[in-house]
mmCIF file of C-alpha atoms and ligand atoms in Angstrom:
data_model
loop_
_atom_site.group_PDB
_atom_site.id
_atom_site.type_symbol
_atom_site.label_atom_id
_atom_site.label_comp_id
_atom_site.label_asym_id
_atom_site.label_seq_id
_atom_site.Cartn_x
_atom_site.Cartn_y
_atom_site.Cartn_z
ATOM 1 C CA MET A 278 -59.089 -107.761 133.770
ATOM 2 C CA SER A 279 -60.470 -110.840 135.453
ATOM 3 C CA GLU A 280 -62.066 -113.775 133.663
ATOM 4 C CA GLY A 281 -65.619 -114.613 134.533
ATOM 5 C CA SER A 282 -66.491 -117.842 136.240
ATOM 6 C CA ALA A 283 -68.538 -119.580 133.540
ATOM 7 C CA PRO A 284 -66.749 -122.646 132.054
ATOM 8 C CA VAL A 285 -64.856 -122.269 128.779
ATOM 9 C CA VAL A 286 -63.991 -124.766 126.078
ATOM 10 C CA ALA A 287 -61.119 -123.235 124.086
ATOM 11 C CA VAL A 288 -60.704 -124.567 120.558
ATOM 12 C CA ASP A 289 -57.651 -123.339 118.687
ATOM 13 C CA GLY A 290 -56.034 -124.321 115.422
ATOM 14 C CA PRO A 291 -55.306 -123.242 111.868
ATOM 15 C CA GLY A 292 -57.954 -122.252 109.329
ATOM 16 C CA GLY A 293 -59.645 -125.172 107.624
ATOM 17 C CA SER A 294 -59.088 -127.533 110.550
ATOM 18 C CA GLY A 295 -62.880 -127.774 110.980
ATOM 19 C CA LYS A 296 -62.882 -125.516 114.037
ATOM 20 C CA GLY A 297 -65.698 -123.245 112.818
ATOM 21 C CA THR A 298 -68.154 -126.052 112.136
ATOM 22 C CA VAL A 299 -67.172 -128.076 115.214
ATOM 23 C CA THR A 300 -67.393 -125.135 117.603
ATOM 24 C CA GLN A 301 -70.817 -124.205 116.276
ATOM 25 C CA MET A 302 -72.053 -127.779 116.789
ATOM 26 C CA LEU A 303 -70.402 -128.013 120.189
ATOM 27 C CA ALA A 304 -71.961 -124.761 121.405
ATOM 28 C CA LYS A 305 -75.365 -125.889 120.166
ATOM 29 C CA GLN A 306 -75.078 -129.333 121.760
ATOM 30 C CA LEU A 307 -73.968 -127.882 125.109
ATOM 31 C CA GLY A 308 -76.392 -124.933 124.918
ATOM 32 C CA TRP A 309 -73.445 -122.556 125.506
ATOM 33 C CA HIS A 310 -72.416 -119.223 123.975
ATOM 34 C CA LEU A 311 -70.030 -119.163 121.023
ATOM 35 C CA LEU A 312 -67.138 -116.772 120.417
ATOM 36 C CA ASP A 313 -65.819 -116.658 116.830
ATOM 37 C CA SER A 314 -62.738 -114.597 117.633
ATOM 38 C CA GLY A 315 -61.517 -114.718 114.022
ATOM 39 C CA ALA A 316 -64.627 -112.743 113.079
ATOM 40 C CA LEU A 317 -63.402 -109.885 115.294
ATOM 41 C CA TYR A 318 -60.078 -109.731 113.428
ATOM 42 C CA ARG A 319 -61.900 -109.963 110.119
ATOM 43 C CA LEU A 320 -64.347 -107.215 111.190
ATOM 44 C CA THR A 321 -61.465 -104.957 112.220
ATOM 45 C CA ALA A 322 -59.845 -105.509 108.828
ATOM 46 C CA LEU A 323 -63.093 -104.879 106.986
ATOM 47 C CA ALA A 324 -63.911 -101.745 108.958
ATOM 48 C CA ALA A 325 -60.351 -100.435 108.381
ATOM 49 C CA VAL A 326 -60.589 -100.929 104.626
ATOM 50 C CA ARG A 327 -63.997 -99.270 104.526
ATOM 51 C CA GLN A 328 -62.647 -96.306 106.508
ATOM 52 C CA ASN A 329 -59.597 -96.066 104.216
ATOM 53 C CA VAL A 330 -57.260 -96.852 107.113
ATOM 54 C CA PRO A 331 -53.981 -98.307 105.776
ATOM 55 C CA LEU A 332 -53.355 -101.837 107.106
ATOM 56 C CA GLU A 333 -49.870 -100.730 108.260
ATOM 57 C CA ASP A 334 -51.171 -97.876 110.431
ATOM 58 C CA GLU A 335 -51.104 -99.595 113.821
ATOM 59 C CA ALA A 336 -52.440 -96.657 115.887
ATOM 60 C CA ALA A 337 -55.387 -96.119 113.534
ATOM 61 C CA LEU A 338 -56.102 -99.865 113.498
ATOM 62 C CA VAL A 339 -56.195 -99.906 117.290
ATOM 63 C CA ALA A 340 -58.771 -97.088 117.173
ATOM 64 C CA VAL A 341 -60.828 -99.082 114.645
ATOM 65 C CA ALA A 342 -60.642 -102.246 116.807
ATOM 66 C CA ALA A 343 -61.550 -100.357 119.996
ATOM 67 C CA SER A 344 -64.590 -98.684 118.441
ATOM 68 C CA LEU A 345 -65.998 -101.646 116.465
ATOM 69 C CA ASP A 346 -69.786 -101.510 116.521
ATOM 70 C CA VAL A 347 -70.548 -105.188 116.247
ATOM 71 C CA ALA A 348 -73.490 -107.458 116.951
ATOM 72 C CA PHE A 349 -73.787 -111.220 116.475
ATOM 73 C CA LYS A 350 -77.420 -111.939 115.757
ATOM 74 C CA PRO A 351 -78.661 -115.469 116.447
ATOM 75 C CA THR A 352 -80.542 -117.091 113.564
ATOM 76 C CA PRO A 353 -83.105 -119.900 113.467
ATOM 77 C CA GLU A 354 -81.877 -123.451 114.160
ATOM 78 C CA GLY A 355 -78.565 -124.538 112.789
ATOM 79 C CA GLU A 356 -77.412 -121.439 110.967
ATOM 80 C CA PRO A 357 -74.412 -119.431 112.056
ATOM 81 C CA ALA A 358 -75.154 -116.025 113.660
ATOM 82 C CA ARG A 359 -75.470 -113.042 111.335
ATOM 83 C CA VAL A 360 -72.620 -110.580 111.791
ATOM 84 C CA ILE A 361 -73.694 -106.935 111.923
ATOM 85 C CA LEU A 362 -71.175 -104.097 111.612
ATOM 86 C CA ALA A 363 -72.512 -100.608 112.289
ATOM 87 C CA GLY A 364 -76.023 -101.794 111.453
ATOM 88 C CA GLU A 365 -75.018 -103.504 108.200
ATOM 89 C CA ASP A 366 -75.110 -107.273 107.656
ATOM 90 C CA VAL A 367 -71.516 -108.240 106.731
ATOM 91 C CA THR A 368 -71.833 -111.977 107.342
ATOM 92 C CA PHE A 369 -70.579 -112.758 103.837
ATOM 93 C CA ASP A 370 -68.240 -109.766 103.388
ATOM 94 C CA ILE A 371 -66.007 -110.938 106.236
ATOM 95 C CA ARG A 372 -65.649 -114.449 104.775
ATOM 96 C CA THR A 373 -63.759 -113.523 101.608
ATOM 97 C CA GLU A 374 -60.137 -114.647 101.151
ATOM 98 C CA THR A 375 -59.042 -111.031 100.967
ATOM 99 C CA CYS A 376 -60.663 -110.219 104.281
ATOM 100 C CA GLY A 377 -59.125 -113.333 105.890
ATOM 101 C CA ASN A 378 -55.732 -112.373 104.593
ATOM 102 C CA ASN A 379 -56.101 -108.768 105.788
ATOM 103 C CA ALA A 380 -57.215 -110.088 109.212
ATOM 104 C CA SER A 381 -54.071 -112.191 109.465
ATOM 105 C CA ARG A 382 -51.933 -109.149 108.542
ATOM 106 C CA ILE A 383 -53.358 -106.945 111.291
ATOM 107 C CA ALA A 384 -53.435 -109.848 113.808
ATOM 108 C CA VAL A 385 -49.624 -109.740 114.031
ATOM 109 C CA MET A 386 -49.860 -106.380 115.830
ATOM 110 C CA GLN A 387 -49.918 -106.770 119.615
ATOM 111 C CA PRO A 388 -51.745 -103.452 120.263
ATOM 112 C CA VAL A 389 -54.552 -104.559 117.900
ATOM 113 C CA ARG A 390 -54.803 -107.854 119.814
ATOM 114 C CA ASP A 391 -54.868 -105.962 123.109
ATOM 115 C CA ALA A 392 -57.699 -103.753 121.824
ATOM 116 C CA LEU A 393 -59.805 -106.863 121.142
ATOM 117 C CA LEU A 394 -58.964 -108.759 124.340
ATOM 118 C CA GLN A 395 -61.680 -107.563 126.722
ATOM 119 C CA ARG A 396 -64.344 -107.767 124.013
ATOM 120 C CA GLN A 397 -63.493 -111.461 123.699
ATOM 121 C CA ARG A 398 -63.458 -112.072 127.460
ATOM 122 C CA ASP A 399 -66.896 -110.485 127.757
ATOM 123 C CA PHE A 400 -68.305 -113.541 125.947
ATOM 124 C CA GLN A 401 -67.546 -115.675 129.005
ATOM 125 C CA GLN A 402 -71.046 -115.892 130.396
ATOM 126 C CA ALA A 403 -73.245 -118.544 132.014
ATOM 127 C CA PRO A 404 -73.938 -121.295 131.302
ATOM 128 C CA GLY A 405 -70.612 -121.503 129.422
ATOM 129 C CA LEU A 406 -68.600 -120.537 126.380
ATOM 130 C CA VAL A 407 -67.119 -122.330 123.398
ATOM 131 C CA ALA A 408 -64.297 -120.101 122.093
ATOM 132 C CA ASP A 409 -62.906 -120.557 118.615
ATOM 133 C CA GLY A 410 -59.569 -118.993 117.601
ATOM 134 C CA ARG A 411 -55.788 -119.153 117.573
ATOM 135 C CA ASP A 412 -54.945 -118.047 121.114
ATOM 136 C CA MET A 413 -58.051 -118.930 123.145
ATOM 137 C CA GLY A 414 -56.273 -121.477 125.350
ATOM 138 C CA THR A 415 -52.933 -119.649 125.501
ATOM 139 C CA VAL A 416 -53.847 -115.959 125.969
ATOM 140 C CA VAL A 417 -57.544 -115.080 126.081
ATOM 141 C CA PHE A 418 -58.811 -117.845 128.389
ATOM 142 C CA PRO A 419 -55.698 -119.429 129.935
ATOM 143 C CA GLY A 420 -57.915 -120.846 132.694
ATOM 144 C CA ALA A 421 -60.256 -122.651 130.268
ATOM 145 C CA GLN A 422 -61.491 -125.978 131.663
ATOM 146 C CA VAL A 423 -61.015 -127.731 128.298
ATOM 147 C CA LYS A 424 -58.416 -126.832 125.681
ATOM 148 C CA ILE A 425 -58.454 -128.449 122.295
ATOM 149 C CA PHE A 426 -56.021 -127.823 119.453
ATOM 150 C CA LEU A 427 -57.597 -128.933 116.219
ATOM 151 C CA THR A 428 -55.361 -129.434 113.261
ATOM 152 C CA ALA A 429 -55.241 -131.154 109.868
ATOM 153 C CA SER A 430 -52.685 -131.357 107.086
ATOM 154 C CA ALA A 431 -52.405 -128.287 104.839
ATOM 155 C CA GLU A 432 -53.469 -130.413 101.842
ATOM 156 C CA GLU A 433 -56.617 -131.644 103.591
ATOM 157 C CA ARG A 434 -57.476 -128.092 104.702
ATOM 158 C CA ALA A 435 -56.964 -126.831 101.169
ATOM 159 C CA ARG A 436 -59.269 -129.555 99.813
ATOM 160 C CA ARG A 437 -62.002 -128.592 102.299
ATOM 161 C CA ARG A 438 -61.678 -124.881 101.603
ATOM 162 C CA PHE A 439 -61.628 -125.524 97.850
ATOM 163 C CA SER A 440 -64.927 -127.490 98.089
ATOM 164 C CA GLN A 441 -66.540 -124.690 100.115
ATOM 165 C CA LEU A 442 -65.448 -122.058 97.590
ATOM 166 C CA LYS A 443 -66.618 -124.195 94.651
ATOM 167 C CA ALA A 444 -69.986 -124.685 96.319
ATOM 168 C CA ALA A 445 -70.204 -120.912 96.758
ATOM 169 C CA GLY A 446 -69.531 -120.461 93.038
ATOM 170 C CA VAL A 447 -66.046 -118.990 93.484
ATOM 171 C CA ASP A 448 -63.657 -119.733 90.618
ATOM 172 C CA VAL A 449 -60.323 -120.691 92.160
ATOM 173 C CA SER A 450 -57.658 -123.412 91.735
ATOM 174 C CA ILE A 451 -56.768 -125.823 94.516
ATOM 175 C CA ASP A 452 -53.105 -124.841 94.177
ATOM 176 C CA ALA A 453 -53.984 -121.195 94.839
ATOM 177 C CA VAL A 454 -55.999 -122.196 97.916
ATOM 178 C CA LEU A 455 -53.133 -124.345 99.229
ATOM 179 C CA GLU A 456 -50.672 -121.523 98.705
ATOM 180 C CA GLU A 457 -52.947 -119.086 100.536
ATOM 181 C CA ILE A 458 -53.247 -121.517 103.469
ATOM 182 C CA ARG A 459 -49.468 -121.949 103.647
ATOM 183 C CA VAL A 460 -48.890 -118.176 103.669
ATOM 184 C CA ARG A 461 -51.487 -117.631 106.381
ATOM 185 C CA ASP A 462 -50.181 -120.548 108.518
ATOM 186 C CA GLU A 463 -46.637 -119.246 108.219
ATOM 187 C CA ARG A 464 -47.700 -115.780 109.388
ATOM 188 C CA ASP A 465 -49.907 -117.065 112.242
ATOM 189 C CA ILE A 466 -47.273 -119.529 113.533
ATOM 190 C CA ASN A 467 -44.227 -117.292 113.290
ATOM 191 C CA ARG A 468 -45.609 -114.005 114.611
ATOM 192 C CA SER A 469 -44.291 -112.907 118.005
ATOM 193 C CA ALA A 470 -47.730 -111.757 119.277
ATOM 194 C CA ALA A 471 -49.776 -114.774 120.412
ATOM 195 C CA PRO A 472 -48.426 -117.219 117.806
ATOM 196 C CA LEU A 473 -50.598 -120.126 116.763
ATOM 197 C CA LYS A 474 -49.531 -123.065 118.939
ATOM 198 C CA PRO A 475 -51.227 -125.556 121.247
ATOM 199 C CA ALA A 476 -51.437 -124.565 124.936
ATOM 200 C CA ASP A 477 -49.220 -126.841 127.070
ATOM 201 C CA ASP A 478 -52.364 -128.430 128.522
ATOM 202 C CA ALA A 479 -54.298 -128.709 125.215
ATOM 203 C CA GLN A 480 -55.483 -131.974 123.710
ATOM 204 C CA VAL A 481 -54.373 -132.088 120.084
ATOM 205 C CA ILE A 482 -56.898 -133.583 117.664
ATOM 206 C CA ASP A 483 -55.779 -134.190 114.094
ATOM 207 C CA SER A 484 -58.929 -134.079 111.959
ATOM 208 C CA THR A 485 -57.220 -135.321 108.769
ATOM 209 C CA GLY A 486 -59.345 -138.210 107.560
ATOM 210 C CA LEU A 487 -61.979 -137.733 110.296
ATOM 211 C CA SER A 488 -65.589 -136.742 109.646
ATOM 212 C CA ILE A 489 -67.012 -133.671 111.413
ATOM 213 C CA GLN A 490 -69.115 -136.019 113.560
ATOM 214 C CA GLU A 491 -66.002 -137.949 114.649
ATOM 215 C CA VAL A 492 -64.249 -134.705 115.556
ATOM 216 C CA LEU A 493 -67.329 -133.509 117.456
ATOM 217 C CA ASP A 494 -67.481 -136.836 119.352
ATOM 218 C CA ARG A 495 -63.826 -136.441 120.420
ATOM 219 C CA CYS A 496 -64.434 -132.865 121.561
ATOM 220 C CA MET A 497 -67.541 -133.904 123.507
ATOM 221 C CA ALA A 498 -65.512 -136.709 125.117
ATOM 222 C CA ALA A 499 -62.896 -134.141 126.191
ATOM 223 C CA VAL A 500 -65.604 -131.922 127.663
ATOM 224 C CA SER A 501 -67.291 -134.745 129.554
ATOM 225 C CA GLN A 502 -63.977 -135.831 131.081
ATOM 226 C CA THR A 503 -63.764 -132.597 133.062
HETATM 227 O O1 C5P B 641 -60.303 -118.031 112.067
HETATM 228 P P1 C5P B 641 -60.315 -117.031 110.946
HETATM 229 O O2 C5P B 641 -59.822 -117.554 109.611
HETATM 230 O O3 C5P B 641 -61.618 -116.337 110.808
HETATM 231 O O4 C5P B 641 -59.270 -115.922 111.394
HETATM 232 C C1 C5P B 641 -58.745 -114.945 110.498
HETATM 233 C C2 C5P B 641 -57.370 -114.520 110.941
HETATM 234 O O5 C5P B 641 -57.481 -113.816 112.196
HETATM 235 C C3 C5P B 641 -56.398 -115.661 111.208
HETATM 236 O O6 C5P B 641 -55.632 -116.047 110.090
HETATM 237 C C4 C5P B 641 -55.490 -115.123 112.293
HETATM 238 O O7 C5P B 641 -54.409 -114.414 111.751
HETATM 239 C C5 C5P B 641 -56.372 -114.098 113.028
HETATM 240 N N1 C5P B 641 -56.826 -114.623 114.314
HETATM 241 C C6 C5P B 641 -55.993 -114.459 115.392
HETATM 242 N N2 C5P B 641 -56.380 -114.846 116.609
HETATM 243 C C7 C5P B 641 -57.589 -115.394 116.832
HETATM 244 C C8 C5P B 641 -58.471 -115.589 115.737
HETATM 245 C C9 C5P B 641 -58.032 -115.197 114.471
HETATM 246 O O8 C5P B 641 -54.868 -113.977 115.236
HETATM 247 N N3 C5P B 641 -57.967 -115.742 118.054
#
């Protein structure tokens, strides 16, 4: 499996660090493709639940991951791509807390990760790729020209997530959101398969107390230095 030759900006970090928003803006500003690798883990989890595949059945999950029928449909200016699974728009279904938690459970399995690897690498196309995930700089695109590890304190990430959920009309407490973030961090950091950690050559940006624009400016500065 060889990587393509188009340049890659790998942006890794925990959920709520601002990665999703920043990578979307970065891809738009550069005019490059965007890979939301977390969506692939979420889609695998969603497809498994819908097919009544137990989330402990590694072999069956690998089959689900390998046969995912997914399309990312671009939308008019500024909006994230619609996510289509087997012809159905699941853009919102994959964003629930349950789906995120299920994704993190199946993401600990190395064979599931392997089944999604080439699909992720296929996004590396001209003129370039902005890749958002946990292991973009360490495993999927180790040769990425720019590697950024975006982080923020768990409390700040919980506050951001809480505001998003409130705005979406979801009734939840900030303590529950913080607990969920801690559980997910713990699992992502301590798993043996592609644990969440900065690549040795990544620039670490702590977004606690920074606006999205400030984070974007720092990322753009990192890109223009190469
Ligand atoms: O980024 P997002 O919250 O959508 O990712 C959902 C889950 O998928 C993460 O908690 C993580 O366990 C897993 N994931 C991963 N590797 C990636 C992207 C996501 O293990 N590159």
